PDB file of C-alpha atoms in Angstrom:
ATOM      1  CA  UNK A  16     -12.620  18.197  37.135  1.00 44.00           C
ATOM      2  CA  UNK A  17     -14.288  21.355  38.330  1.00 45.00           C
ATOM      3  CA  UNK A  18     -13.562  23.547  35.304  1.00 47.00           C
ATOM      4  CA  UNK A  19     -15.445  22.782  32.109  1.00 50.00           C
ATOM      5  CA  UNK A  20     -12.394  23.947  30.135  1.00 65.00           C
ATOM      6  CA  UNK A  21     -10.182  21.253  31.624  1.00 84.00           C
ATOM      7  CA  UNK A  22      -9.839  17.992  29.756  1.00 90.00           C
ATOM      8  CA  UNK A  23      -9.956  14.676  31.569  1.00 95.00           C
ATOM      9  CA  UNK A  24      -6.897  12.435  31.518  1.00 97.00           C
ATOM     10  CA  UNK A  25      -8.816   9.847  29.477  1.00 97.00           C
ATOM     11  CA  UNK A  26      -9.836  12.378  26.802  1.00 97.00           C
ATOM     12  CA  UNK A  27      -6.288  13.783  26.738  1.00 96.00           C
ATOM     13  CA  UNK A  28      -4.738  10.330  26.362  1.00 97.00           C
ATOM     14  CA  UNK A  29      -7.108   9.197  23.608  1.00 97.00           C
ATOM     15  CA  UNK A  30      -6.516  12.470  21.778  1.00 95.00           C
ATOM     16  CA  UNK A  31      -2.757  12.016  21.549  1.00 95.00           C
ATOM     17  CA  UNK A  32      -1.262  11.402  18.118  1.00 94.00           C
ATOM     18  CA  UNK A  33      -0.846   7.661  17.734  1.00 95.00           C
ATOM     19  CA  UNK A  34      -3.644   6.789  20.181  1.00 96.00           C
ATOM     20  CA  UNK A  35      -6.471   6.995  17.645  1.00 96.00           C
ATOM     21  CA  UNK A  36      -7.187   3.271  18.013  1.00 97.00           C
ATOM     22  CA  UNK A  37      -8.311   3.780  21.627  1.00 98.00           C
ATOM     23  CA  UNK A  38     -11.866   4.637  22.633  1.00 97.00           C
ATOM     24  CA  UNK A  39     -12.718   6.558  25.791  1.00 98.00           C
ATOM     25  CA  UNK A  40     -13.513   4.109  28.582  1.00 98.00           C
ATOM     26  CA  UNK A  41     -16.435   5.209  30.775  1.00 97.00           C
ATOM     27  CA  UNK A  42     -15.245   6.298  34.216  1.00 96.00           C
ATOM     28  CA  UNK A  43     -18.113   4.327  35.795  1.00 97.00           C
ATOM     29  CA  UNK A  44     -16.572   1.185  34.340  1.00 97.00           C
ATOM     30  CA  UNK A  45     -13.152   2.037  35.763  1.00 97.00           C
ATOM     31  CA  UNK A  46     -14.577   2.874  39.184  1.00 96.00           C
ATOM     32  CA  UNK A  47     -16.116  -0.598  39.458  1.00 96.00           C
ATOM     33  CA  UNK A  48     -13.398  -2.601  41.234  1.00 95.00           C
ATOM     34  CA  UNK A  49     -14.756  -5.863  39.821  1.00 97.00           C
ATOM     35  CA  UNK A  50     -13.720  -4.759  36.312  1.00 97.00           C
ATOM     36  CA  UNK A  51     -10.142  -4.228  37.494  1.00 97.00           C
ATOM     37  CA  UNK A  52      -9.668  -7.599  39.162  1.00 96.00           C
ATOM     38  CA  UNK A  53      -6.047  -8.762  38.966  1.00 96.00           C
ATOM     39  CA  UNK A  54      -4.663  -5.635  37.314  1.00 97.00           C
ATOM     40  CA  UNK A  55      -3.003  -4.467  40.518  1.00 95.00           C
ATOM     41  CA  UNK A  56      -0.663  -7.457  40.168  1.00 95.00           C
ATOM     42  CA  UNK A  57       0.310  -6.554  36.595  1.00 95.00           C
ATOM     43  CA  UNK A  58       0.786  -2.800  36.809  1.00 96.00           C
ATOM     44  CA  UNK A  59       3.458  -1.090  38.954  1.00 93.00           C
ATOM     45  CA  UNK A  60       2.374   1.968  40.954  1.00 93.00           C
ATOM     46  CA  UNK A  61      -1.179   0.733  40.468  1.00 95.00           C
ATOM     47  CA  UNK A  62      -2.844   3.031  43.018  1.00 95.00           C
ATOM     48  CA  UNK A  63      -1.172   6.185  41.740  1.00 94.00           C
ATOM     49  CA  UNK A  64      -1.812   5.193  38.107  1.00 96.00           C
ATOM     50  CA  UNK A  65      -5.511   4.647  38.788  1.00 97.00           C
ATOM     51  CA  UNK A  66      -5.789   8.014  40.528  1.00 96.00           C
ATOM     52  CA  UNK A  67      -4.151   9.674  37.528  1.00 95.00           C
ATOM     53  CA  UNK A  68      -6.597   8.056  35.095  1.00 97.00           C
ATOM     54  CA  UNK A  69      -9.572   9.178  37.198  1.00 96.00           C
ATOM     55  CA  UNK A  70      -8.133  12.679  37.753  1.00 93.00           C
ATOM     56  CA  UNK A  71      -7.964  12.172  41.513  1.00 92.00           C
ATOM     57  CA  UNK A  72      -5.471  13.935  43.732  1.00 83.00           C
ATOM     58  CA  UNK A  73      -2.895  11.429  45.023  1.00 74.00           C
ATOM     59  CA  UNK A  74      -2.650  10.809  48.757  1.00 68.00           C
ATOM     60  CA  UNK A  75       0.273  12.590  50.387  1.00 60.00           C
ATOM     61  CA  UNK A  76       1.673   9.281  51.608  1.00 55.00           C
ATOM     62  CA  UNK A  77       1.489   7.807  48.099  1.00 56.00           C
ATOM     63  CA  UNK A  78       2.707  10.878  46.218  1.00 56.00           C
ATOM     64  CA  UNK A  79       5.839  10.143  44.179  1.00 57.00           C
ATOM     65  CA  UNK A  80       7.222  13.540  43.140  1.00 59.00           C
ATOM     66  CA  UNK A  81      10.426  12.114  41.698  1.00 62.00           C
ATOM     67  CA  UNK A  82       8.716   9.253  39.833  1.00 76.00           C
ATOM     68  CA  UNK A  83       6.218  11.168  37.715  1.00 78.00           C
ATOM     69  CA  UNK A  84       7.354   9.518  34.475  1.00 87.00           C
ATOM     70  CA  UNK A  85       7.041   6.054  36.001  1.00 93.00           C
ATOM     71  CA  UNK A  86       3.509   6.765  37.187  1.00 93.00           C
ATOM     72  CA  UNK A  87       2.606   8.168  33.772  1.00 94.00           C
ATOM     73  CA  UNK A  88       3.882   5.001  32.077  1.00 95.00           C
ATOM     74  CA  UNK A  89       1.992   2.881  34.589  1.00 96.00           C
ATOM     75  CA  UNK A  90      -1.201   4.869  33.909  1.00 96.00           C
ATOM     76  CA  UNK A  91      -0.864   4.248  30.165  1.00 97.00           C
ATOM     77  CA  UNK A  92      -0.353   0.536  30.746  1.00 97.00           C
ATOM     78  CA  UNK A  93      -3.245   0.329  33.198  1.00 98.00           C
ATOM     79  CA  UNK A  94      -5.565   2.190  30.850  1.00 98.00           C
ATOM     80  CA  UNK A  95      -4.575  -0.115  28.001  1.00 98.00           C
ATOM     81  CA  UNK A  96      -5.346  -3.252  29.995  1.00 98.00           C
ATOM     82  CA  UNK A  97      -8.663  -1.781  31.168  1.00 98.00           C
ATOM     83  CA  UNK A  98      -9.410  -0.839  27.558  1.00 98.00           C
ATOM     84  CA  UNK A  99      -8.913  -4.458  26.442  1.00 98.00           C
ATOM     85  CA  UNK A 100     -11.657  -5.530  28.855  1.00 98.00           C
ATOM     86  CA  UNK A 101     -13.941  -2.589  28.170  1.00 98.00           C
ATOM     87  CA  UNK A 102     -14.141  -3.141  24.400  1.00 98.00           C
ATOM     88  CA  UNK A 103     -15.623  -6.582  25.046  1.00 98.00           C
ATOM     89  CA  UNK A 104     -18.657  -4.981  26.732  1.00 97.00           C
ATOM     90  CA  UNK A 105     -21.733  -3.775  24.866  1.00 97.00           C
ATOM     91  CA  UNK A 106     -20.855  -0.117  25.447  1.00 97.00           C
ATOM     92  CA  UNK A 107     -17.249  -0.601  24.403  1.00 98.00           C
ATOM     93  CA  UNK A 108     -18.234  -2.534  21.281  1.00 98.00           C
ATOM     94  CA  UNK A 109     -20.673   0.236  20.320  1.00 97.00           C
ATOM     95  CA  UNK A 110     -17.920   2.845  20.586  1.00 98.00           C
ATOM     96  CA  UNK A 111     -15.508   0.760  18.516  1.00 98.00           C
ATOM     97  CA  UNK A 112     -18.164   0.124  15.857  1.00 98.00           C
ATOM     98  CA  UNK A 113     -18.451   3.881  15.364  1.00 97.00           C
ATOM     99  CA  UNK A 114     -14.704   4.101  14.784  1.00 97.00           C
ATOM    100  CA  UNK A 115     -14.796   1.001  12.552  1.00 97.00           C
ATOM    101  CA  UNK A 116     -17.513   2.451  10.338  1.00 96.00           C
ATOM    102  CA  UNK A 117     -15.620   5.741  10.121  1.00 96.00           C
ATOM    103  CA  UNK A 118     -12.508   3.896   8.945  1.00 96.00           C
ATOM    104  CA  UNK A 119     -10.442   5.108  11.896  1.00 96.00           C
ATOM    105  CA  UNK A 120      -8.473   1.850  11.969  1.00 97.00           C
ATOM    106  CA  UNK A 121      -7.526   1.920   8.308  1.00 96.00           C
ATOM    107  CA  UNK A 122      -8.495  -0.249   5.359  1.00 97.00           C
ATOM    108  CA  UNK A 123      -7.269  -3.607   4.131  1.00 96.00           C
ATOM    109  CA  UNK A 124      -4.400  -3.331   1.623  1.00 96.00           C
ATOM    110  CA  UNK A 125      -5.529  -6.473  -0.214  1.00 94.00           C
ATOM    111  CA  UNK A 126      -6.792  -5.532  -3.679  1.00 94.00           C
ATOM    112  CA  UNK A 127      -9.824  -7.831  -3.696  1.00 92.00           C
ATOM    113  CA  UNK A 128     -10.974  -6.651  -0.253  1.00 93.00           C
ATOM    114  CA  UNK A 129     -11.817  -3.310  -1.901  1.00 92.00           C
ATOM    115  CA  UNK A 130     -10.853  -0.999   0.992  1.00 94.00           C
ATOM    116  CA  UNK A 131     -12.586  -3.079   3.644  1.00 95.00           C
ATOM    117  CA  UNK A 132     -12.327  -1.318   7.062  1.00 97.00           C
ATOM    118  CA  UNK A 133     -10.199  -3.193   9.599  1.00 98.00           C
ATOM    119  CA  UNK A 134     -10.178  -3.633  13.375  1.00 98.00           C
ATOM    120  CA  UNK A 135      -7.294  -3.581  15.869  1.00 98.00           C
ATOM    121  CA  UNK A 136      -6.217  -6.917  17.306  1.00 98.00           C
ATOM    122  CA  UNK A 137      -3.465  -8.296  19.500  1.00 97.00           C
ATOM    123  CA  UNK A 138      -1.433 -11.391  18.689  1.00 97.00           C
ATOM    124  CA  UNK A 139      -1.031 -12.000  22.424  1.00 96.00           C
ATOM    125  CA  UNK A 140      -2.935 -11.103  25.579  1.00 96.00           C
ATOM    126  CA  UNK A 141       0.327 -10.734  27.504  1.00 95.00           C
ATOM    127  CA  UNK A 142       1.743  -7.178  27.650  1.00 95.00           C
ATOM    128  CA  UNK A 143       5.085  -6.671  25.958  1.00 94.00           C
ATOM    129  CA  UNK A 144       4.920  -9.613  23.549  1.00 96.00           C
ATOM    130  CA  UNK A 145       3.605  -7.984  20.349  1.00 96.00           C
ATOM    131  CA  UNK A 146       2.466  -4.617  19.062  1.00 97.00           C
ATOM    132  CA  UNK A 147      -1.054  -3.993  17.778  1.00 98.00           C
ATOM    133  CA  UNK A 148      -2.029  -5.397  14.376  1.00 98.00           C
ATOM    134  CA  UNK A 149      -5.059  -4.847  12.152  1.00 98.00           C
ATOM    135  CA  UNK A 150      -7.557  -7.592  11.336  1.00 98.00           C
ATOM    136  CA  UNK A 151      -9.513  -7.650   8.096  1.00 97.00           C
ATOM    137  CA  UNK A 152     -12.873  -9.420   8.488  1.00 96.00           C
ATOM    138  CA  UNK A 153     -13.073  -9.881   4.738  1.00 94.00           C
ATOM    139  CA  UNK A 154      -9.955 -11.970   4.094  1.00 93.00           C
ATOM    140  CA  UNK A 155      -9.526 -12.898   7.794  1.00 94.00           C
ATOM    141  CA  UNK A 156      -5.856 -11.985   7.799  1.00 96.00           C
ATOM    142  CA  UNK A 157      -3.825  -9.564   9.934  1.00 97.00           C
ATOM    143  CA  UNK A 158      -1.626  -6.672   8.852  1.00 97.00           C
ATOM    144  CA  UNK A 159       0.849  -4.246  10.364  1.00 97.00           C
ATOM    145  CA  UNK A 160      -0.506  -0.667  10.560  1.00 96.00           C
ATOM    146  CA  UNK A 161       0.873   1.511   7.760  1.00 93.00           C
ATOM    147  CA  UNK A 162       1.872   4.396  10.004  1.00 92.00           C
ATOM    148  CA  UNK A 163       4.840   4.002  12.325  1.00 93.00           C
ATOM    149  CA  UNK A 164       3.083   6.091  14.971  1.00 92.00           C
ATOM    150  CA  UNK A 165       1.170   2.967  16.027  1.00 95.00           C
ATOM    151  CA  UNK A 166       4.336   0.956  16.593  1.00 92.00           C
ATOM    152  CA  UNK A 167       4.341   1.788  20.322  1.00 93.00           C
ATOM    153  CA  UNK A 168       0.830   0.442  21.008  1.00 96.00           C
ATOM    154  CA  UNK A 169       0.825  -2.908  22.766  1.00 97.00           C
ATOM    155  CA  UNK A 170      -1.410  -5.529  21.188  1.00 97.00           C
ATOM    156  CA  UNK A 171      -2.635  -6.679  24.592  1.00 97.00           C
ATOM    157  CA  UNK A 172      -4.538  -3.377  24.900  1.00 98.00           C
ATOM    158  CA  UNK A 173      -6.998  -4.849  22.369  1.00 98.00           C
ATOM    159  CA  UNK A 174      -6.620  -8.551  23.007  1.00 97.00           C
ATOM    160  CA  UNK A 175      -6.755 -11.541  20.712  1.00 97.00           C
ATOM    161  CA  UNK A 176     -10.538 -11.879  20.685  1.00 96.00           C
ATOM    162  CA  UNK A 177     -11.948  -8.377  20.212  1.00 98.00           C
ATOM    163  CA  UNK A 178     -12.895  -8.493  16.490  1.00 97.00           C
ATOM    164  CA  UNK A 179     -14.467 -11.926  16.915  1.00 97.00           C
ATOM    165  CA  UNK A 180     -16.520 -10.780  19.898  1.00 97.00           C
ATOM    166  CA  UNK A 181     -17.741  -7.772  17.936  1.00 97.00           C
ATOM    167  CA  UNK A 182     -18.976  -9.937  15.066  1.00 97.00           C
ATOM    168  CA  UNK A 183     -20.479 -12.503  17.423  1.00 96.00           C
ATOM    169  CA  UNK A 184     -22.545  -9.761  19.079  1.00 96.00           C
ATOM    170  CA  UNK A 185     -23.251  -7.896  15.821  1.00 96.00           C
ATOM    171  CA  UNK A 186     -23.092 -10.392  12.920  1.00 95.00           C
ATOM    172  CA  UNK A 187     -24.713  -7.795  10.669  1.00 95.00           C
ATOM    173  CA  UNK A 188     -21.402  -5.941  10.529  1.00 95.00           C
ATOM    174  CA  UNK A 189     -19.484  -8.935   9.233  1.00 93.00           C
ATOM    175  CA  UNK A 190     -18.795  -8.484   5.512  1.00 90.00           C
ATOM    176  CA  UNK A 191     -19.472 -11.179   2.979  1.00 84.00           C
ATOM    177  CA  UNK A 192     -16.406 -13.222   2.135  1.00 77.00           C
ATOM    178  CA  UNK A 193     -14.803 -12.034  -1.111  1.00 70.00           C
ATOM    179  CA  UNK A 194     -16.001 -13.882  -4.180  1.00 69.00           C
ATOM    180  CA  UNK A 195     -12.918 -12.919  -6.200  1.00 80.00           C
ATOM    181  CA  UNK A 196      -9.631 -14.613  -5.504  1.00 83.00           C
ATOM    182  CA  UNK A 197      -6.380 -13.883  -7.272  1.00 85.00           C
ATOM    183  CA  UNK A 198      -5.502 -16.607  -9.801  1.00 85.00           C
ATOM    184  CA  UNK A 199      -1.872 -16.821 -10.983  1.00 84.00           C
ATOM    185  CA  UNK A 200      -1.539 -17.130 -14.761  1.00 88.00           C
ATOM    186  CA  UNK A 201       1.269 -17.572 -17.264  1.00 87.00           C
ATOM    187  CA  UNK A 202       0.657 -16.644 -20.903  1.00 90.00           C
ATOM    188  CA  UNK A 203      -3.025 -16.486 -20.076  1.00 87.00           C
ATOM    189  CA  UNK A 204      -3.226 -20.007 -18.634  1.00 86.00           C
ATOM    190  CA  UNK A 205      -3.935 -20.787 -14.999  1.00 87.00           C
ATOM    191  CA  UNK A 206      -0.995 -22.231 -13.109  1.00 86.00           C
ATOM    192  CA  UNK A 207      -1.912 -25.552 -11.546  1.00 84.00           C
ATOM    193  CA  UNK A 208      -1.367 -25.673  -7.745  1.00 79.00           C
ATOM    194  CA  UNK A 209       0.999 -28.642  -8.227  1.00 87.00           C
ATOM    195  CA  UNK A 210       3.149 -26.829 -10.794  1.00 81.00           C
ATOM    196  CA  UNK A 211       5.523 -25.215  -8.303  1.00 80.00           C
ATOM    197  CA  UNK A 212       5.920 -28.442  -6.364  1.00 85.00           C
ATOM    198  CA  UNK A 213       6.757 -30.401  -9.523  1.00 84.00           C
ATOM    199  CA  UNK A 214       9.198 -27.700 -10.641  1.00 82.00           C
ATOM    200  CA  UNK A 215      10.888 -27.767  -7.229  1.00 84.00           C
ATOM    201  CA  UNK A 216      11.236 -31.546  -7.396  1.00 84.00           C
ATOM    202  CA  UNK A 217      12.653 -31.374 -10.906  1.00 82.00           C
ATOM    203  CA  UNK A 218      15.217 -28.785  -9.813  1.00 80.00           C
ATOM    204  CA  UNK A 219      16.185 -30.909  -6.817  1.00 81.00           C
ATOM    205  CA  UNK A 220      16.679 -33.985  -9.039  1.00 77.00           C
ATOM    206  CA  UNK A 221      18.776 -31.954 -11.489  1.00 76.00           C
ATOM    207  CA  UNK A 222      21.081 -30.656  -8.752  1.00 72.00           C
ATOM    208  CA  UNK A 223      21.486 -34.061  -7.085  1.00 62.00           C
ATOM    209  CA  UNK A 224      24.998 -35.629  -7.466  1.00 63.00           C
ATOM    210  CA  UNK A 225      25.311 -38.216 -10.214  1.00 54.00           C
ATOM    211  CA  UNK A 226      25.525 -41.816  -9.033  1.00 59.00           C
ATOM    212  CA  UNK A 227      28.000 -44.169 -10.703  1.00 58.00           C
ATOM    213  CA  UNK A 228      26.535 -46.669 -13.148  1.00 53.00           C
ATOM    214  CA  UNK A 229      27.694 -50.294 -13.038  1.00 55.00           C
ATOM    215  CA  UNK A 230      30.421 -51.855 -10.861  1.00 58.00           C
ATOM    216  CA  UNK A 231      33.100 -49.530  -9.503  1.00 55.00           C
ATOM    217  CA  UNK A 232      36.464 -49.314 -11.312  1.00 51.00           C
ATOM    218  CA  UNK A 233      38.958 -51.734  -9.700  1.00 55.00           C
ATOM    219  CA  UNK A 234      42.211 -50.994 -11.592  1.00 55.00           C
ATOM    220  CA  UNK A 235      42.111 -54.332 -13.352  1.00 52.00           C
ATOM    221  CA  UNK A 236      42.096 -56.369 -10.184  1.00 53.00           C
ATOM    222  CA  UNK A 237      39.664 -59.241  -9.772  1.00 49.00           C
TER     223      UNK A 237
END
């Protein structure tokens, strides 16, 4: 944009409440058509959405004055799918590491993870199947974000492999696995792993119908 006071669409979008998990994708990356291969088949109004993301004036022939909301939704979807690819690059990983170290993605609720920072992850790479979750690299489990303002973020905008790629490229950021595990106790004694199974079996045997003992009653007939 010509005016220094104007904010780019990318900066505006990433600054919206609820979009804190996104990083700002470099425009050079978006302008490289190779990085967008196949997205035109997934996103409606692809051309107009791309122009909106790059702050380009739409062509008069492609202008959709009565479909502004549809183009806006398409731009958000397109940016999300581009974002999923971008955060697998060195530059994208570097930007997400900064947010990870700052705790922008939240911390693991597990007690023994001791407020370990988490990373966003998708449970599916297909848009519309699952919302974004948070992956803890300490206990290697996934959690739903605490705030409901992240409920609208599609998990495919981060992909199923992002945290693993980050730690493959930068293993120094992977935390040590927790040495302390919760141990269930009763009256101070550890509960054996088989205890619940044995108790379940005993309860099942107790509730089973009684079987008759000996020959059936025949009313005195031989």
